[in-house]
PDB file of C-alpha atoms in Angstrom:
ATOM      1  CA  UNK A1292       3.296  79.676   4.519  1.00 71.00           C
ATOM      2  CA  UNK A1293       6.855  80.842   5.043  1.00 81.00           C
ATOM      3  CA  UNK A1294       7.957  81.218   1.424  1.00 93.00           C
ATOM      4  CA  UNK A1295       6.064  84.294   0.195  1.00 96.00           C
ATOM      5  CA  UNK A1296       8.881  86.760   0.951  1.00 97.00           C
ATOM      6  CA  UNK A1297      11.525  84.509  -0.612  1.00 98.00           C
ATOM      7  CA  UNK A1298       9.404  83.846  -3.699  1.00 97.00           C
ATOM      8  CA  UNK A1299       8.648  87.547  -4.170  1.00 97.00           C
ATOM      9  CA  UNK A1300      12.327  88.464  -3.740  1.00 97.00           C
ATOM     10  CA  UNK A1301      13.429  85.879  -6.285  1.00 95.00           C
ATOM     11  CA  UNK A1302      10.764  87.181  -8.699  1.00 96.00           C
ATOM     12  CA  UNK A1303      12.143  90.746  -8.331  1.00 95.00           C
ATOM     13  CA  UNK A1304       8.846  92.054  -6.982  1.00 96.00           C
ATOM     14  CA  UNK A1305       8.707  95.245  -4.939  1.00 97.00           C
ATOM     15  CA  UNK A1306       8.894  93.904  -1.388  1.00 98.00           C
ATOM     16  CA  UNK A1307       6.866  95.207   1.544  1.00 98.00           C
ATOM     17  CA  UNK A1308       7.484  94.292   5.158  1.00 98.00           C
ATOM     18  CA  UNK A1309       6.353  95.876   8.409  1.00 98.00           C
ATOM     19  CA  UNK A1310       7.455  95.637  11.995  1.00 97.00           C
ATOM     20  CA  UNK A1311       5.451  94.580  15.045  1.00 95.00           C
ATOM     21  CA  UNK A1312       6.515  94.270  18.653  1.00 93.00           C
ATOM     22  CA  UNK A1313       5.795  91.065  20.574  1.00 97.00           C
ATOM     23  CA  UNK A1314       3.647  91.457  23.694  1.00 97.00           C
ATOM     24  CA  UNK A1315       5.098  92.284  27.069  1.00 97.00           C
ATOM     25  CA  UNK A1316       3.191  89.571  28.852  1.00 97.00           C
ATOM     26  CA  UNK A1317       1.297  86.422  27.976  1.00 97.00           C
ATOM     27  CA  UNK A1318      -1.570  87.896  25.940  1.00 98.00           C
ATOM     28  CA  UNK A1319      -0.756  88.271  22.220  1.00 98.00           C
ATOM     29  CA  UNK A1320      -4.167  89.665  21.159  1.00 97.00           C
ATOM     30  CA  UNK A1321      -2.993  93.207  20.349  1.00 95.00           C
ATOM     31  CA  UNK A1322      -0.043  91.973  18.283  1.00 96.00           C
ATOM     32  CA  UNK A1323      -2.282  89.555  16.395  1.00 97.00           C
ATOM     33  CA  UNK A1324      -4.837  92.307  15.747  1.00 96.00           C
ATOM     34  CA  UNK A1325      -2.107  94.510  14.288  1.00 95.00           C
ATOM     35  CA  UNK A1326      -0.905  91.584  12.211  1.00 95.00           C
ATOM     36  CA  UNK A1327      -4.386  91.007  10.808  1.00 95.00           C
ATOM     37  CA  UNK A1328      -4.497  94.634   9.637  1.00 95.00           C
ATOM     38  CA  UNK A1329      -1.302  94.001   7.678  1.00 96.00           C
ATOM     39  CA  UNK A1330      -2.484  90.739   6.139  1.00 94.00           C
ATOM     40  CA  UNK A1331      -2.484  90.994   2.362  1.00 94.00           C
ATOM     41  CA  UNK A1332      -0.634  94.330   2.442  1.00 96.00           C
ATOM     42  CA  UNK A1333       2.854  93.042   3.233  1.00 97.00           C
ATOM     43  CA  UNK A1334       4.890  90.037   2.193  1.00 97.00           C
ATOM     44  CA  UNK A1335       5.916  89.419   5.791  1.00 98.00           C
ATOM     45  CA  UNK A1336       5.760  90.944   9.263  1.00 98.00           C
ATOM     46  CA  UNK A1337       9.015  91.458  11.176  1.00 97.00           C
ATOM     47  CA  UNK A1338       8.897  90.415  14.825  1.00 98.00           C
ATOM     48  CA  UNK A1339      11.460  92.223  16.948  1.00 96.00           C
ATOM     49  CA  UNK A1340      13.848  90.380  19.267  1.00 97.00           C
ATOM     50  CA  UNK A1341      14.414  92.489  22.351  1.00 94.00           C
ATOM     51  CA  UNK A1342      14.553  95.719  20.338  1.00 91.00           C
ATOM     52  CA  UNK A1343      16.304  98.519  22.263  1.00 87.00           C
ATOM     53  CA  UNK A1344      17.096  95.801  24.844  1.00 93.00           C
ATOM     54  CA  UNK A1345      13.528  95.967  26.174  1.00 94.00           C
ATOM     55  CA  UNK A1346      12.219  92.618  27.407  1.00 97.00           C
ATOM     56  CA  UNK A1347       9.287  91.177  25.450  1.00 97.00           C
ATOM     57  CA  UNK A1348       7.980  87.777  24.333  1.00 98.00           C
ATOM     58  CA  UNK A1349      10.482  85.745  22.350  1.00 97.00           C
ATOM     59  CA  UNK A1350      10.527  86.541  18.653  1.00 98.00           C
ATOM     60  CA  UNK A1351      10.169  82.920  17.531  1.00 97.00           C
ATOM     61  CA  UNK A1352       7.070  82.370  19.726  1.00 98.00           C
ATOM     62  CA  UNK A1353       5.418  85.577  18.524  1.00 98.00           C
ATOM     63  CA  UNK A1354       6.342  84.710  14.917  1.00 98.00           C
ATOM     64  CA  UNK A1355       4.729  81.296  15.261  1.00 98.00           C
ATOM     65  CA  UNK A1356       1.518  82.853  16.629  1.00 98.00           C
ATOM     66  CA  UNK A1357       1.360  85.187  13.627  1.00 98.00           C
ATOM     67  CA  UNK A1358       1.953  82.390  11.134  1.00 97.00           C
ATOM     68  CA  UNK A1359      -0.804  80.350  12.771  1.00 97.00           C
ATOM     69  CA  UNK A1360      -3.074  83.258  11.757  1.00 96.00           C
ATOM     70  CA  UNK A1361      -1.850  83.103   8.158  1.00 96.00           C
ATOM     71  CA  UNK A1362       0.572  86.031   8.495  1.00 97.00           C
ATOM     72  CA  UNK A1363       4.098  85.244   7.294  1.00 98.00           C
ATOM     73  CA  UNK A1364       6.766  86.359   9.742  1.00 98.00           C
ATOM     74  CA  UNK A1365      10.386  87.474   9.652  1.00 98.00           C
ATOM     75  CA  UNK A1366      11.824  86.283  12.939  1.00 98.00           C
ATOM     76  CA  UNK A1367      14.522  88.634  14.177  1.00 98.00           C
ATOM     77  CA  UNK A1368      17.402  86.931  15.993  1.00 98.00           C
ATOM     78  CA  UNK A1369      19.815  89.057  18.032  1.00 98.00           C
ATOM     79  CA  UNK A1370      23.169  87.865  19.346  1.00 98.00           C
ATOM     80  CA  UNK A1371      23.066  89.934  22.538  1.00 97.00           C
ATOM     81  CA  UNK A1372      21.252  87.425  24.763  1.00 97.00           C
ATOM     82  CA  UNK A1373      22.397  83.970  23.567  1.00 97.00           C
ATOM     83  CA  UNK A1374      25.585  82.070  22.986  1.00 98.00           C
ATOM     84  CA  UNK A1375      26.097  79.982  19.851  1.00 98.00           C
ATOM     85  CA  UNK A1376      24.574  76.883  21.473  1.00 98.00           C
ATOM     86  CA  UNK A1377      21.318  78.699  22.240  1.00 98.00           C
ATOM     87  CA  UNK A1378      21.289  80.456  18.859  1.00 98.00           C
ATOM     88  CA  UNK A1379      21.577  77.154  17.000  1.00 98.00           C
ATOM     89  CA  UNK A1380      18.932  75.581  19.226  1.00 98.00           C
ATOM     90  CA  UNK A1381      16.496  78.434  18.551  1.00 98.00           C
ATOM     91  CA  UNK A1382      17.149  78.385  14.810  1.00 98.00           C
ATOM     92  CA  UNK A1383      16.550  74.632  14.597  1.00 98.00           C
ATOM     93  CA  UNK A1384      13.380  75.037  16.647  1.00 98.00           C
ATOM     94  CA  UNK A1385      12.164  77.923  14.477  1.00 98.00           C
ATOM     95  CA  UNK A1386      12.689  75.829  11.344  1.00 98.00           C
ATOM     96  CA  UNK A1387      10.846  72.851  12.834  1.00 98.00           C
ATOM     97  CA  UNK A1388       7.904  75.146  13.692  1.00 97.00           C
ATOM     98  CA  UNK A1389       7.631  76.308  10.064  1.00 97.00           C
ATOM     99  CA  UNK A1390       9.413  79.652  10.310  1.00 98.00           C
ATOM    100  CA  UNK A1391      11.596  80.337   7.293  1.00 98.00           C
ATOM    101  CA  UNK A1392      12.631  84.025   7.365  1.00 98.00           C
ATOM    102  CA  UNK A1393      15.373  85.128   9.759  1.00 98.00           C
ATOM    103  CA  UNK A1394      16.833  88.613  10.211  1.00 98.00           C
ATOM    104  CA  UNK A1395      20.299  88.286  11.743  1.00 98.00           C
ATOM    105  CA  UNK A1396      21.161  91.120  14.132  1.00 98.00           C
ATOM    106  CA  UNK A1397      23.929  91.893  16.563  1.00 97.00           C
ATOM    107  CA  UNK A1398      21.495  93.456  19.065  1.00 95.00           C
ATOM    108  CA  UNK A1399      21.213  96.737  20.963  1.00 91.00           C
ATOM    109  CA  UNK A1400      23.315  97.243  24.112  1.00 93.00           C
ATOM    110  CA  UNK A1401      21.603  96.259  27.361  1.00 95.00           C
ATOM    111  CA  UNK A1402      22.347  99.651  28.927  1.00 92.00           C
ATOM    112  CA  UNK A1403      19.768 101.156  26.576  1.00 85.00           C
ATOM    113  CA  UNK A1404      16.954  98.921  27.799  1.00 91.00           C
ATOM    114  CA  UNK A1405      14.754  98.150  30.771  1.00 94.00           C
ATOM    115  CA  UNK A1406      17.162  95.644  32.366  1.00 97.00           C
ATOM    116  CA  UNK A1407      20.471  97.569  32.326  1.00 96.00           C
ATOM    117  CA  UNK A1408      21.926  95.239  34.963  1.00 97.00           C
ATOM    118  CA  UNK A1409      21.588  92.213  32.640  1.00 97.00           C
ATOM    119  CA  UNK A1410      24.723  90.530  31.308  1.00 96.00           C
ATOM    120  CA  UNK A1411      25.364  90.729  27.584  1.00 96.00           C
ATOM    121  CA  UNK A1412      26.511  87.626  25.717  1.00 97.00           C
ATOM    122  CA  UNK A1413      27.561  88.695  22.191  1.00 97.00           C
ATOM    123  CA  UNK A1414      29.212  85.313  21.568  1.00 98.00           C
ATOM    124  CA  UNK A1415      28.598  86.127  17.896  1.00 98.00           C
ATOM    125  CA  UNK A1416      27.677  89.256  15.951  1.00 98.00           C
ATOM    126  CA  UNK A1417      25.534  89.607  12.853  1.00 98.00           C
ATOM    127  CA  UNK A1418      28.110  88.588  10.223  1.00 98.00           C
ATOM    128  CA  UNK A1419      29.148  85.473  12.133  1.00 98.00           C
ATOM    129  CA  UNK A1420      25.475  84.678  12.776  1.00 98.00           C
ATOM    130  CA  UNK A1421      24.874  84.833   9.014  1.00 98.00           C
ATOM    131  CA  UNK A1422      27.777  82.420   8.504  1.00 98.00           C
ATOM    132  CA  UNK A1423      26.258  80.121  11.113  1.00 98.00           C
ATOM    133  CA  UNK A1424      22.897  80.234   9.317  1.00 98.00           C
ATOM    134  CA  UNK A1425      24.621  79.257   6.078  1.00 98.00           C
ATOM    135  CA  UNK A1426      26.232  76.272   7.801  1.00 98.00           C
ATOM    136  CA  UNK A1427      22.913  75.121   9.273  1.00 98.00           C
ATOM    137  CA  UNK A1428      21.314  75.401   5.826  1.00 98.00           C
ATOM    138  CA  UNK A1429      24.184  73.294   4.457  1.00 98.00           C
ATOM    139  CA  UNK A1430      23.511  70.656   7.107  1.00 98.00           C
ATOM    140  CA  UNK A1431      26.361  71.209   9.565  1.00 98.00           C
ATOM    141  CA  UNK A1432      26.687  72.913  12.934  1.00 98.00           C
ATOM    142  CA  UNK A1433      29.081  75.665  13.993  1.00 98.00           C
ATOM    143  CA  UNK A1434      31.902  73.068  14.266  1.00 97.00           C
ATOM    144  CA  UNK A1435      31.120  71.641  10.806  1.00 98.00           C
ATOM    145  CA  UNK A1436      29.676  68.464  12.334  1.00 98.00           C
ATOM    146  CA  UNK A1437      26.709  67.015  10.400  1.00 98.00           C
ATOM    147  CA  UNK A1438      23.185  67.747  11.601  1.00 98.00           C
ATOM    148  CA  UNK A1439      22.027  64.153  12.042  1.00 98.00           C
ATOM    149  CA  UNK A1440      18.349  65.099  11.764  1.00 98.00           C
ATOM    150  CA  UNK A1441      18.481  67.213   8.648  1.00 98.00           C
ATOM    151  CA  UNK A1442      19.593  70.565   7.274  1.00 98.00           C
ATOM    152  CA  UNK A1443      17.617  73.770   7.727  1.00 98.00           C
ATOM    153  CA  UNK A1444      16.039  75.896   5.004  1.00 98.00           C
ATOM    154  CA  UNK A1445      16.137  79.465   6.274  1.00 98.00           C
ATOM    155  CA  UNK A1446      15.971  82.679   4.206  1.00 98.00           C
ATOM    156  CA  UNK A1447      18.532  84.889   5.914  1.00 98.00           C
ATOM    157  CA  UNK A1448      18.412  88.677   5.935  1.00 98.00           C
ATOM    158  CA  UNK A1449      20.491  91.422   7.496  1.00 98.00           C
ATOM    159  CA  UNK A1450      20.252  95.065   8.528  1.00 97.00           C
ATOM    160  CA  UNK A1451      22.087  97.918   6.841  1.00 97.00           C
ATOM    161  CA  UNK A1452      22.400 101.660   7.478  1.00 95.00           C
ATOM    162  CA  UNK A1453      22.917 103.571   4.192  1.00 95.00           C
ATOM    163  CA  UNK A1454      23.161 106.820   6.183  1.00 91.00           C
ATOM    164  CA  UNK A1455      26.251 105.636   8.049  1.00 90.00           C
ATOM    165  CA  UNK A1456      28.884 108.352   8.382  1.00 87.00           C
ATOM    166  CA  UNK A1457      31.629 105.935   7.288  1.00 91.00           C
ATOM    167  CA  UNK A1458      31.135 105.163   3.606  1.00 93.00           C
ATOM    168  CA  UNK A1459      34.042 102.716   3.420  1.00 93.00           C
ATOM    169  CA  UNK A1460      32.845 100.985   6.584  1.00 94.00           C
ATOM    170  CA  UNK A1461      29.329 100.737   5.162  1.00 95.00           C
ATOM    171  CA  UNK A1462      30.640  99.151   1.973  1.00 95.00           C
ATOM    172  CA  UNK A1463      32.814  96.651   3.860  1.00 96.00           C
ATOM    173  CA  UNK A1464      29.947  95.698   6.155  1.00 97.00           C
ATOM    174  CA  UNK A1465      27.483  95.225   3.287  1.00 97.00           C
ATOM    175  CA  UNK A1466      29.915  93.110   1.289  1.00 97.00           C
ATOM    176  CA  UNK A1467      30.788  91.036   4.359  1.00 98.00           C
ATOM    177  CA  UNK A1468      27.112  90.304   4.992  1.00 98.00           C
ATOM    178  CA  UNK A1469      26.533  89.326   1.362  1.00 98.00           C
ATOM    179  CA  UNK A1470      29.560  87.022   1.470  1.00 98.00           C
ATOM    180  CA  UNK A1471      28.298  85.545   4.763  1.00 98.00           C
ATOM    181  CA  UNK A1472      24.983  84.621   3.154  1.00 98.00           C
ATOM    182  CA  UNK A1473      22.530  87.523   3.502  1.00 98.00           C
ATOM    183  CA  UNK A1474      19.774  87.149   0.911  1.00 98.00           C
ATOM    184  CA  UNK A1475      17.965  90.421   1.603  1.00 98.00           C
ATOM    185  CA  UNK A1476      18.574  93.646   3.502  1.00 98.00           C
ATOM    186  CA  UNK A1477      16.319  95.862   5.574  1.00 98.00           C
ATOM    187  CA  UNK A1478      17.641  99.328   6.284  1.00 96.00           C
ATOM    188  CA  UNK A1479      17.543 101.507   9.340  1.00 92.00           C
ATOM    189  CA  UNK A1480      15.267 104.561   9.273  1.00 93.00           C
ATOM    190  CA  UNK A1481      15.897 106.516   6.049  1.00 95.00           C
ATOM    191  CA  UNK A1482      15.357 110.253   5.633  1.00 93.00           C
ATOM    192  CA  UNK A1483      18.051 111.035   3.027  1.00 93.00           C
ATOM    193  CA  UNK A1484      16.940 109.372  -0.189  1.00 95.00           C
ATOM    194  CA  UNK A1485      19.759 110.900  -2.213  1.00 94.00           C
ATOM    195  CA  UNK A1486      22.121 109.058   0.118  1.00 94.00           C
ATOM    196  CA  UNK A1487      20.087 105.870  -0.344  1.00 96.00           C
ATOM    197  CA  UNK A1488      20.295 106.260  -4.135  1.00 97.00           C
ATOM    198  CA  UNK A1489      24.072 106.706  -3.879  1.00 96.00           C
ATOM    199  CA  UNK A1490      24.279 103.556  -1.740  1.00 96.00           C
ATOM    200  CA  UNK A1491      22.237 101.580  -4.249  1.00 97.00           C
ATOM    201  CA  UNK A1492      24.368 102.821  -7.182  1.00 96.00           C
ATOM    202  CA  UNK A1493      27.808 102.602  -5.634  1.00 95.00           C
ATOM    203  CA  UNK A1494      27.530  99.765  -3.089  1.00 95.00           C
ATOM    204  CA  UNK A1495      24.530  97.489  -3.598  1.00 96.00           C
ATOM    205  CA  UNK A1496      24.468  97.399  -7.393  1.00 93.00           C
ATOM    206  CA  UNK A1497      25.737  94.174  -8.882  1.00 88.00           C
ATOM    207  CA  UNK A1498      25.011  92.030  -5.836  1.00 95.00           C
ATOM    208  CA  UNK A1499      21.412  91.172  -6.750  1.00 94.00           C
ATOM    209  CA  UNK A1500      20.214  91.436  -3.153  1.00 97.00           C
ATOM    210  CA  UNK A1501      16.956  93.300  -2.506  1.00 98.00           C
ATOM    211  CA  UNK A1502      17.285  96.297  -0.184  1.00 98.00           C
ATOM    212  CA  UNK A1503      14.172  97.462   1.685  1.00 98.00           C
ATOM    213  CA  UNK A1504      14.240 101.104   2.791  1.00 98.00           C
ATOM    214  CA  UNK A1505      13.270 101.652   6.414  1.00 97.00           C
ATOM    215  CA  UNK A1506      10.285 104.034   6.650  1.00 97.00           C
ATOM    216  CA  UNK A1507       9.306 105.259  10.119  1.00 96.00           C
ATOM    217  CA  UNK A1508       5.948 106.822  11.000  1.00 97.00           C
ATOM    218  CA  UNK A1509       6.659 110.044  12.893  1.00 97.00           C
ATOM    219  CA  UNK A1510       3.662 110.958  15.028  1.00 97.00           C
ATOM    220  CA  UNK A1511       4.602 114.501  16.043  1.00 96.00           C
ATOM    221  CA  UNK A1512       7.476 116.973  16.233  1.00 96.00           C
ATOM    222  CA  UNK A1513       8.020 115.796  19.808  1.00 95.00           C
ATOM    223  CA  UNK A1514       8.309 112.201  18.582  1.00 95.00           C
ATOM    224  CA  UNK A1515      10.810 113.242  15.886  1.00 95.00           C
ATOM    225  CA  UNK A1516      12.944 115.172  18.379  1.00 94.00           C
ATOM    226  CA  UNK A1517      12.885 112.221  20.795  1.00 91.00           C
ATOM    227  CA  UNK A1518      14.180 109.920  18.060  1.00 89.00           C
ATOM    228  CA  UNK A1519      16.913 112.402  17.110  1.00 89.00           C
ATOM    229  CA  UNK A1520      18.060 112.496  20.730  1.00 86.00           C
ATOM    230  CA  UNK A1521      17.815 108.805  21.558  1.00 77.00           C
ATOM    231  CA  UNK A1522      18.370 106.710  18.431  1.00 76.00           C
ATOM    232  CA  UNK A1523      22.046 106.544  17.406  1.00 68.00           C
ATOM    233  CA  UNK A1524      22.791 107.373  13.784  1.00 72.00           C
ATOM    234  CA  UNK A1525      19.373 108.904  13.055  1.00 81.00           C
ATOM    235  CA  UNK A1526      19.098 112.514  11.908  1.00 86.00           C
ATOM    236  CA  UNK A1527      15.558 113.574  11.073  1.00 93.00           C
ATOM    237  CA  UNK A1528      15.881 116.838   9.117  1.00 93.00           C
ATOM    238  CA  UNK A1529      14.583 120.046  10.689  1.00 94.00           C
ATOM    239  CA  UNK A1530      12.315 120.535   7.667  1.00 95.00           C
ATOM    240  CA  UNK A1531      10.383 117.391   8.627  1.00 96.00           C
ATOM    241  CA  UNK A1532      10.254 118.414  12.299  1.00 96.00           C
ATOM    242  CA  UNK A1533       8.904 121.823  11.249  1.00 96.00           C
ATOM    243  CA  UNK A1534       6.230 120.205   9.027  1.00 97.00           C
ATOM    244  CA  UNK A1535       5.024 118.129  11.945  1.00 97.00           C
ATOM    245  CA  UNK A1536       5.090 121.106  14.330  1.00 97.00           C
ATOM    246  CA  UNK A1537       3.043 123.278  11.954  1.00 97.00           C
ATOM    247  CA  UNK A1538       0.439 120.629  11.110  1.00 97.00           C
ATOM    248  CA  UNK A1539      -3.083 120.858  12.506  1.00 97.00           C
ATOM    249  CA  UNK A1540      -3.112 117.046  12.639  1.00 97.00           C
ATOM    250  CA  UNK A1541       0.515 115.933  13.225  1.00 97.00           C
ATOM    251  CA  UNK A1542      -0.291 112.225  13.010  1.00 97.00           C
ATOM    252  CA  UNK A1543      -1.864 112.559   9.569  1.00 97.00           C
ATOM    253  CA  UNK A1544       1.051 114.751   8.494  1.00 97.00           C
ATOM    254  CA  UNK A1545       3.335 111.941   9.628  1.00 98.00           C
ATOM    255  CA  UNK A1546       1.334 109.493   7.499  1.00 98.00           C
ATOM    256  CA  UNK A1547       1.740 111.808   4.497  1.00 98.00           C
ATOM    257  CA  UNK A1548       5.495 112.161   5.089  1.00 98.00           C
ATOM    258  CA  UNK A1549       5.858 108.373   5.309  1.00 98.00           C
ATOM    259  CA  UNK A1550       3.827 107.960   2.106  1.00 98.00           C
ATOM    260  CA  UNK A1551       6.097 110.437   0.309  1.00 98.00           C
ATOM    261  CA  UNK A1552       9.107 108.455   1.522  1.00 98.00           C
ATOM    262  CA  UNK A1553       7.546 105.234   0.224  1.00 98.00           C
ATOM    263  CA  UNK A1554       7.172 106.924  -3.167  1.00 98.00           C
ATOM    264  CA  UNK A1555      10.820 108.020  -3.055  1.00 97.00           C
ATOM    265  CA  UNK A1556      11.965 104.515  -2.115  1.00 97.00           C
ATOM    266  CA  UNK A1557      10.078 103.019  -5.049  1.00 96.00           C
ATOM    267  CA  UNK A1558      12.366 104.952  -7.396  1.00 96.00           C
ATOM    268  CA  UNK A1559      15.646 103.642  -6.008  1.00 96.00           C
ATOM    269  CA  UNK A1560      15.343 100.244  -4.304  1.00 97.00           C
ATOM    270  CA  UNK A1561      13.371  96.991  -4.273  1.00 97.00           C
ATOM    271  CA  UNK A1562      11.188  97.459  -1.240  1.00 98.00           C
ATOM    272  CA  UNK A1563      10.158  99.201   1.950  1.00 98.00           C
ATOM    273  CA  UNK A1564      10.223  98.156   5.571  1.00 98.00           C
ATOM    274  CA  UNK A1565       7.607 100.085   7.554  1.00 98.00           C
ATOM    275  CA  UNK A1566       7.903 100.889  11.246  1.00 97.00           C
ATOM    276  CA  UNK A1567       4.868 102.439  12.953  1.00 96.00           C
ATOM    277  CA  UNK A1568       5.327 101.755  16.646  1.00 90.00           C
ATOM    278  CA  UNK A1569       1.927 101.196  18.302  1.00 87.00           C
ATOM    279  CA  UNK A1570       0.148 102.464  15.148  1.00 93.00           C
ATOM    280  CA  UNK A1571       0.621  99.544  12.806  1.00 94.00           C
ATOM    281  CA  UNK A1572      -3.035 100.047  11.873  1.00 94.00           C
ATOM    282  CA  UNK A1573      -1.966 103.109   9.827  1.00 97.00           C
ATOM    283  CA  UNK A1574       0.438 101.161   7.603  1.00 97.00           C
ATOM    284  CA  UNK A1575      -2.238 100.264   4.997  1.00 97.00           C
ATOM    285  CA  UNK A1576      -3.067 103.982   4.698  1.00 97.00           C
ATOM    286  CA  UNK A1577       0.607 104.838   4.230  1.00 98.00           C
ATOM    287  CA  UNK A1578       0.903 102.204   1.513  1.00 98.00           C
ATOM    288  CA  UNK A1579      -2.265 103.431  -0.223  1.00 97.00           C
ATOM    289  CA  UNK A1580      -1.032 107.025  -0.242  1.00 97.00           C
ATOM    290  CA  UNK A1581       2.388 105.812  -1.350  1.00 97.00           C
ATOM    291  CA  UNK A1582       0.870 104.034  -4.349  1.00 96.00           C
ATOM    292  CA  UNK A1583       1.711 100.492  -3.239  1.00 96.00           C
ATOM    293  CA  UNK A1584      -0.982  97.959  -4.111  1.00 95.00           C
ATOM    294  CA  UNK A1585      -1.900  95.060  -1.818  1.00 95.00           C
ATOM    295  CA  UNK A1586       0.614  92.265  -2.264  1.00 91.00           C
ATOM    296  CA  UNK A1587      -2.178  89.741  -2.809  1.00 80.00           C
ATOM    297  CA  UNK A1588      -3.268  91.724  -5.859  1.00 55.00           C
ATOM    298  CA  UNK A1589       0.309  91.858  -7.136  1.00 46.00           C
ATOM    299  CA  UNK A1590       0.637  88.103  -6.735  1.00 43.00           C
ATOM    300  CA  UNK A1591      -2.676  87.506  -8.486  1.00 38.00           C
ATOM    301  CA  UNK A1592      -1.552  89.575 -11.500  1.00 41.00           C
ATOM    302  CA  UNK A1593       1.542  87.475 -12.099  1.00 38.00           C
TER     303      UNK A1593
END
């Protein structure tokens, strides 16, 4: 447990991950139930770390609970809430608990969340966190002092937004994250697959780092419009909004749209990262309609 995603990435398999939110409270049953529905369909389940600055159970604790159920986790680690001492402490603890996959994030601003009066830390940001992860894997701390009780072995990933309006900035950021030690990339929500193809051809090619396209389940036209208004950098095309508005069953239309996007992603990159907030149970259906076989079957065929 803990090496499936890394092994699949190194074998150039088509990677599948999905996102779950930790519980807001002490009962993890719903999260674990969603995780069980994804078992065998994904290489790993991403556990968010204060996504949108909304307070929930710590990512490492929720990740451990999932792995105890046989569900490999990607533990997201955001810089917003911890200084470098706390970040290193959490990463060492995560490694000791058997977690191996880390997604290094800067973190959403606190003003966007449910505790807007909280103080941000941002001692580091994602690129410097990736550099810190590389040091810990090498066996030294942030000051290059030896870790007296052993190096870590963490598979570090990063986020990327191929639909960024600044192409040169996107290229610099991607290259900086590769240089800092990112071994895989998960993208923000993708709707423009021509843009993704351009990114893969002109930016990501030659780096041999798998890029997983972010696929978001849109539940209705209202949901799509809400995301357009409230999620920076996202522009869901009016054609998709109109499809959802005209559908007799908007949720199933959203599943079909996501499945079509999975099919598009399969043509241009090495994986998909599925986000279906509060409807993770529909992810297997999206994968089926998108033509993606269970990962257990893919592993068995090798």
